């Protein structure tokens, strides 16, 4: 009993240490976002000025343009990547063992590979085939590196699905399209949603691929490239801490909402089974 208590204590202590290392910097960032100072102190007192300056700063037009570009590129690329990744996952799932293993390994290359290598290779591809600079290049590049993450999210759901369900739908008179849309896709929807969220966040977070492929003459900036161009000249101004805090809270709220929906659905399913 004593050994189990000691073991349990150290397991909990280790978990708390890991969580502290991960989240203490973010908590400090949120705290200092109310200081309206770049020197990590509260000499100016507690203030919402950093949040107000997001809307009233001289850089606000450029900032909101970058935010709009980020959301447009992330939305379009993540939707297309989710559709492509979902159907690719279904195709991979139905391959033979050897072919499936090969395709799964190929799918992981963009994830394992260095981002700078992918950025330069995409740039060479766009230049070789004369793709116009701007949104088209960025959206294609973001689709290319987001799709593998969708595949990795959807495949486990397909593997956990009863393989006889699709065949049963066909036996009961459904055509392949109806069996796919009415039976298979609803079952793997949680994986599709997780893949979309991951693709959206990865697209918003990307810097290297966007910076190299956006084109200098286009004037297009996403949030990450605008932060880089602004911070290297004047350093991080106080309103950036406010922006980072808002992004973290928004992502946290989205993740919690998705998990709460999953938990509520599982509870409903358990109640229906018990009833």
PDB file of N, CA and C in Angstrom, residues 132-184:
ATOM      1  N   UNK A 132       0.827  31.567 -60.748  1.00  0.00           N
ATOM      2  CA  UNK A 132       0.859  32.985 -60.374  1.00  0.00           C
ATOM      3  C   UNK A 132       1.088  33.161 -58.881  1.00  0.00           C
ATOM      4  N   UNK A 133       1.872  34.177 -58.533  1.00  0.00           N
ATOM      5  CA  UNK A 133       2.141  34.462 -57.127  1.00  0.00           C
ATOM      6  C   UNK A 133       0.867  34.917 -56.425  1.00  0.00           C
ATOM      7  N   UNK A 134       0.807  34.674 -55.127  1.00  0.00           N
ATOM      8  CA  UNK A 134      -0.334  35.139 -54.344  1.00  0.00           C
ATOM      9  C   UNK A 134      -1.101  34.012 -53.682  1.00  0.00           C
ATOM     10  N   UNK A 135      -2.412  34.201 -53.600  1.00  0.00           N
ATOM     11  CA  UNK A 135      -3.256  33.266 -52.853  1.00  0.00           C
ATOM     12  C   UNK A 135      -3.210  31.850 -53.410  1.00  0.00           C
ATOM     13  N   UNK A 136      -3.144  31.708 -54.741  1.00  0.00           N
ATOM     14  CA  UNK A 136      -3.182  30.374 -55.342  1.00  0.00           C
ATOM     15  C   UNK A 136      -2.007  29.533 -54.869  1.00  0.00           C
ATOM     16  N   UNK A 137      -0.825  30.097 -54.900  1.00  0.00           N
ATOM     17  CA  UNK A 137       0.357  29.357 -54.435  1.00  0.00           C
ATOM     18  C   UNK A 137       0.224  28.978 -52.965  1.00  0.00           C
ATOM     19  N   UNK A 138      -0.207  29.929 -52.160  1.00  0.00           N
ATOM     20  CA  UNK A 138      -0.294  29.680 -50.722  1.00  0.00           C
ATOM     21  C   UNK A 138      -1.337  28.608 -50.404  1.00  0.00           C
ATOM     22  N   UNK A 139      -2.489  28.674 -51.058  1.00  0.00           N
ATOM     23  CA  UNK A 139      -3.545  27.699 -50.788  1.00  0.00           C
ATOM     24  C   UNK A 139      -3.104  26.291 -51.202  1.00  0.00           C
ATOM     25  N   UNK A 140      -2.479  26.173 -52.383  1.00  0.00           N
ATOM     26  CA  UNK A 140      -1.993  24.863 -52.832  1.00  0.00           C
ATOM     27  C   UNK A 140      -0.931  24.332 -51.873  1.00  0.00           C
ATOM     28  N   UNK A 141      -0.009  25.200 -51.447  1.00  0.00           N
ATOM     29  CA  UNK A 141       1.052  24.783 -50.525  1.00  0.00           C
ATOM     30  C   UNK A 141       0.473  24.329 -49.189  1.00  0.00           C
ATOM     31  N   UNK A 142      -0.519  25.060 -48.691  1.00  0.00           N
ATOM     32  CA  UNK A 142      -1.129  24.703 -47.406  1.00  0.00           C
ATOM     33  C   UNK A 142      -1.930  23.402 -47.519  1.00  0.00           C
ATOM     34  N   UNK A 143      -2.603  23.204 -48.643  1.00  0.00           N
ATOM     35  CA  UNK A 143      -3.320  21.943 -48.858  1.00  0.00           C
ATOM     36  C   UNK A 143      -2.329  20.779 -48.846  1.00  0.00           C
ATOM     37  N   UNK A 144      -1.171  20.989 -49.470  1.00  0.00           N
ATOM     38  CA  UNK A 144      -0.173  19.922 -49.596  1.00  0.00           C
ATOM     39  C   UNK A 144       0.328  19.450 -48.235  1.00  0.00           C
ATOM     40  N   UNK A 145       0.565  20.381 -47.290  1.00  0.00           N
ATOM     41  CA  UNK A 145       1.092  19.926 -46.003  1.00  0.00           C
ATOM     42  C   UNK A 145       0.006  19.657 -44.963  1.00  0.00           C
ATOM     43  N   UNK A 146      -1.234  20.067 -45.217  1.00  0.00           N
ATOM     44  CA  UNK A 146      -2.325  19.803 -44.276  1.00  0.00           C
ATOM     45  C   UNK A 146      -2.999  18.455 -44.524  1.00  0.00           C
ATOM     46  N   UNK A 147      -3.069  18.023 -45.788  1.00  0.00           N
ATOM     47  CA  UNK A 147      -3.783  16.789 -46.127  1.00  0.00           C
ATOM     48  C   UNK A 147      -3.262  15.564 -45.380  1.00  0.00           C
ATOM     49  N   UNK A 148      -1.940  15.357 -45.250  1.00  0.00           N
ATOM     50  CA  UNK A 148      -1.469  14.183 -44.505  1.00  0.00           C
ATOM     51  C   UNK A 148      -1.975  14.127 -43.066  1.00  0.00           C
ATOM     52  N   UNK A 149      -2.154  15.277 -42.423  1.00  0.00           N
ATOM     53  CA  UNK A 149      -2.663  15.291 -41.052  1.00  0.00           C
ATOM     54  C   UNK A 149      -4.124  14.835 -41.008  1.00  0.00           C
ATOM     55  N   UNK A 150      -4.886  15.197 -42.017  1.00  0.00           N
ATOM     56  CA  UNK A 150      -6.276  14.732 -42.096  1.00  0.00           C
ATOM     57  C   UNK A 150      -6.314  13.217 -42.257  1.00  0.00           C
ATOM     58  N   UNK A 151      -5.451  12.691 -43.121  1.00  0.00           N
ATOM     59  CA  UNK A 151      -5.384  11.245 -43.337  1.00  0.00           C
ATOM     60  C   UNK A 151      -5.069  10.529 -42.020  1.00  0.00           C
ATOM     61  N   UNK A 152      -4.126  11.059 -41.260  1.00  0.00           N
ATOM     62  CA  UNK A 152      -3.754  10.448 -39.981  1.00  0.00           C
ATOM     63  C   UNK A 152      -4.883  10.513 -38.957  1.00  0.00           C
ATOM     64  N   UNK A 153      -5.776  11.482 -39.096  1.00  0.00           N
ATOM     65  CA  UNK A 153      -6.909  11.603 -38.166  1.00  0.00           C
ATOM     66  C   UNK A 153      -8.066  10.689 -38.556  1.00  0.00           C
ATOM     67  N   UNK A 154      -8.266  10.489 -39.851  1.00  0.00           N
ATOM     68  CA  UNK A 154      -9.421   9.720 -40.326  1.00  0.00           C
ATOM     69  C   UNK A 154      -9.147   8.218 -40.324  1.00  0.00           C
ATOM     70  N   UNK A 155      -7.935   7.806 -40.657  1.00  0.00           N
ATOM     71  CA  UNK A 155      -7.620   6.376 -40.765  1.00  0.00           C
ATOM     72  C   UNK A 155      -7.912   5.580 -39.478  1.00  0.00           C
ATOM     73  N   UNK A 156      -7.549   6.087 -38.290  1.00  0.00           N
ATOM     74  CA  UNK A 156      -7.874   5.321 -37.076  1.00  0.00           C
ATOM     75  C   UNK A 156      -9.375   5.082 -36.891  1.00  0.00           C
ATOM     76  N   UNK A 157     -10.208   6.042 -37.300  1.00  0.00           N
ATOM     77  CA  UNK A 157     -11.661   5.862 -37.203  1.00  0.00           C
ATOM     78  C   UNK A 157     -12.136   4.777 -38.161  1.00  0.00           C
ATOM     79  N   UNK A 158     -11.551   4.713 -39.343  1.00  0.00           N
ATOM     80  CA  UNK A 158     -11.897   3.668 -40.299  1.00  0.00           C
ATOM     81  C   UNK A 158     -11.479   2.294 -39.768  1.00  0.00           C
ATOM     82  N   UNK A 159     -10.319   2.251 -39.126  1.00  0.00           N
ATOM     83  CA  UNK A 159      -9.827   0.985 -38.591  1.00  0.00           C
ATOM     84  C   UNK A 159     -10.690   0.476 -37.434  1.00  0.00           C
ATOM     85  N   UNK A 160     -11.249   1.404 -36.647  1.00  0.00           N
ATOM     86  CA  UNK A 160     -12.101   0.999 -35.529  1.00  0.00           C
ATOM     87  C   UNK A 160     -13.532   0.686 -35.962  1.00  0.00           C
ATOM     88  N   UNK A 161     -13.876   1.007 -37.203  1.00  0.00           N
ATOM     89  CA  UNK A 161     -15.230   0.769 -37.711  1.00  0.00           C
ATOM     90  C   UNK A 161     -15.404  -0.709 -38.063  1.00  0.00           C
ATOM     91  N   UNK A 162     -16.603  -1.221 -37.853  1.00  0.00           N
ATOM     92  CA  UNK A 162     -16.923  -2.592 -38.244  1.00  0.00           C
ATOM     93  C   UNK A 162     -16.865  -2.688 -39.771  1.00  0.00           C
ATOM     94  N   UNK A 163     -15.979  -3.506 -40.327  1.00  0.00           N
ATOM     95  CA  UNK A 163     -15.831  -3.559 -41.792  1.00  0.00           C
ATOM     96  C   UNK A 163     -17.059  -4.124 -42.504  1.00  0.00           C
ATOM     97  N   UNK A 164     -17.948  -4.754 -41.758  1.00  0.00           N
ATOM     98  CA  UNK A 164     -19.131  -5.369 -42.383  1.00  0.00           C
ATOM     99  C   UNK A 164     -20.285  -4.385 -42.571  1.00  0.00           C
ATOM    100  N   UNK A 165     -20.168  -3.190 -41.962  1.00  0.00           N
ATOM    101  CA  UNK A 165     -21.271  -2.229 -42.024  1.00  0.00           C
ATOM    102  C   UNK A 165     -21.502  -1.760 -43.454  1.00  0.00           C
ATOM    103  N   UNK A 166     -20.425  -1.446 -44.147  1.00  0.00           N
ATOM    104  CA  UNK A 166     -20.549  -0.961 -45.529  1.00  0.00           C
ATOM    105  C   UNK A 166     -21.147  -2.050 -46.420  1.00  0.00           C
ATOM    106  N   UNK A 167     -20.672  -3.274 -46.265  1.00  0.00           N
ATOM    107  CA  UNK A 167     -21.197  -4.385 -47.056  1.00  0.00           C
ATOM    108  C   UNK A 167     -22.666  -4.641 -46.725  1.00  0.00           C
ATOM    109  N   UNK A 168     -23.013  -4.490 -45.443  1.00  0.00           N
ATOM    110  CA  UNK A 168     -24.408  -4.679 -45.038  1.00  0.00           C
ATOM    111  C   UNK A 168     -25.320  -3.646 -45.683  1.00  0.00           C
ATOM    112  N   UNK A 169     -24.838  -2.404 -45.782  1.00  0.00           N
ATOM    113  CA  UNK A 169     -25.629  -1.350 -46.419  1.00  0.00           C
ATOM    114  C   UNK A 169     -25.874  -1.670 -47.891  1.00  0.00           C
ATOM    115  N   UNK A 170     -24.846  -2.218 -48.555  1.00  0.00           N
ATOM    116  CA  UNK A 170     -25.006  -2.603 -49.957  1.00  0.00           C
ATOM    117  C   UNK A 170     -25.991  -3.762 -50.101  1.00  0.00           C
ATOM    118  N   UNK A 171     -25.924  -4.713 -49.178  1.00  0.00           N
ATOM    119  CA  UNK A 171     -26.831  -5.861 -49.220  1.00  0.00           C
ATOM    120  C   UNK A 171     -28.286  -5.449 -48.993  1.00  0.00           C
ATOM    121  N   UNK A 172     -28.468  -4.373 -48.232  1.00  0.00           N
ATOM    122  CA  UNK A 172     -29.829  -3.897 -47.937  1.00  0.00           C
ATOM    123  C   UNK A 172     -30.382  -2.984 -49.025  1.00  0.00           C
ATOM    124  N   UNK A 173     -29.630  -2.813 -50.122  1.00  0.00           N
ATOM    125  CA  UNK A 173     -30.167  -2.081 -51.271  1.00  0.00           C
ATOM    126  C   UNK A 173     -29.579  -0.717 -51.518  1.00  0.00           C
ATOM    127  N   UNK A 174     -28.682  -0.257 -50.652  1.00  0.00           N
ATOM    128  CA  UNK A 174     -28.070   1.059 -50.862  1.00  0.00           C
ATOM    129  C   UNK A 174     -27.023   0.957 -51.967  1.00  0.00           C
ATOM    130  N   UNK A 175     -26.949   1.988 -52.811  1.00  0.00           N
ATOM    131  CA  UNK A 175     -25.882   2.005 -53.809  1.00  0.00           C
ATOM    132  C   UNK A 175     -24.587   2.460 -53.135  1.00  0.00           C
ATOM    133  N   UNK A 176     -23.427   2.290 -53.785  1.00  0.00           N
ATOM    134  CA  UNK A 176     -22.153   2.633 -53.143  1.00  0.00           C
ATOM    135  C   UNK A 176     -22.084   4.070 -52.628  1.00  0.00           C
ATOM    136  N   UNK A 177     -22.688   5.025 -53.378  1.00  0.00           N
ATOM    137  CA  UNK A 177     -22.633   6.430 -52.950  1.00  0.00           C
ATOM    138  C   UNK A 177     -23.435   6.633 -51.660  1.00  0.00           C
ATOM    139  N   UNK A 178     -24.640   6.036 -51.600  1.00  0.00           N
ATOM    140  CA  UNK A 178     -25.462   6.177 -50.397  1.00  0.00           C
ATOM    141  C   UNK A 178     -24.824   5.465 -49.205  1.00  0.00           C
ATOM    142  N   UNK A 179     -24.238   4.284 -49.458  1.00  0.00           N
ATOM    143  CA  UNK A 179     -23.572   3.561 -48.375  1.00  0.00           C
ATOM    144  C   UNK A 179     -22.397   4.372 -47.825  1.00  0.00           C
ATOM    145  N   UNK A 180     -21.733   5.103 -48.717  1.00  0.00           N
ATOM    146  CA  UNK A 180     -20.613   5.946 -48.296  1.00  0.00           C
ATOM    147  C   UNK A 180     -21.089   7.146 -47.488  1.00  0.00           C
ATOM    148  N   UNK A 181     -22.092   7.867 -48.021  1.00  0.00           N
ATOM    149  CA  UNK A 181     -22.526   9.117 -47.396  1.00  0.00           C
ATOM    150  C   UNK A 181     -23.453   8.903 -46.195  1.00  0.00           C
ATOM    151  N   UNK A 182     -24.249   7.851 -46.218  1.00  0.00           N
ATOM    152  CA  UNK A 182     -25.235   7.631 -45.158  1.00  0.00           C
ATOM    153  C   UNK A 182     -24.744   6.711 -44.046  1.00  0.00           C
ATOM    154  N   UNK A 183     -23.725   5.892 -44.349  1.00  0.00           N
ATOM    155  CA  UNK A 183     -23.272   4.906 -43.364  1.00  0.00           C
ATOM    156  C   UNK A 183     -21.837   5.173 -42.925  1.00  0.00           C
ATOM    157  N   UNK A 184     -20.904   5.191 -43.889  1.00  0.00           N
ATOM    158  CA  UNK A 184     -19.493   5.270 -43.538  1.00  0.00           C
ATOM    159  C   UNK A 184     -19.084   6.641 -43.004  1.00  0.00           C
TER     160      UNK A 184
END
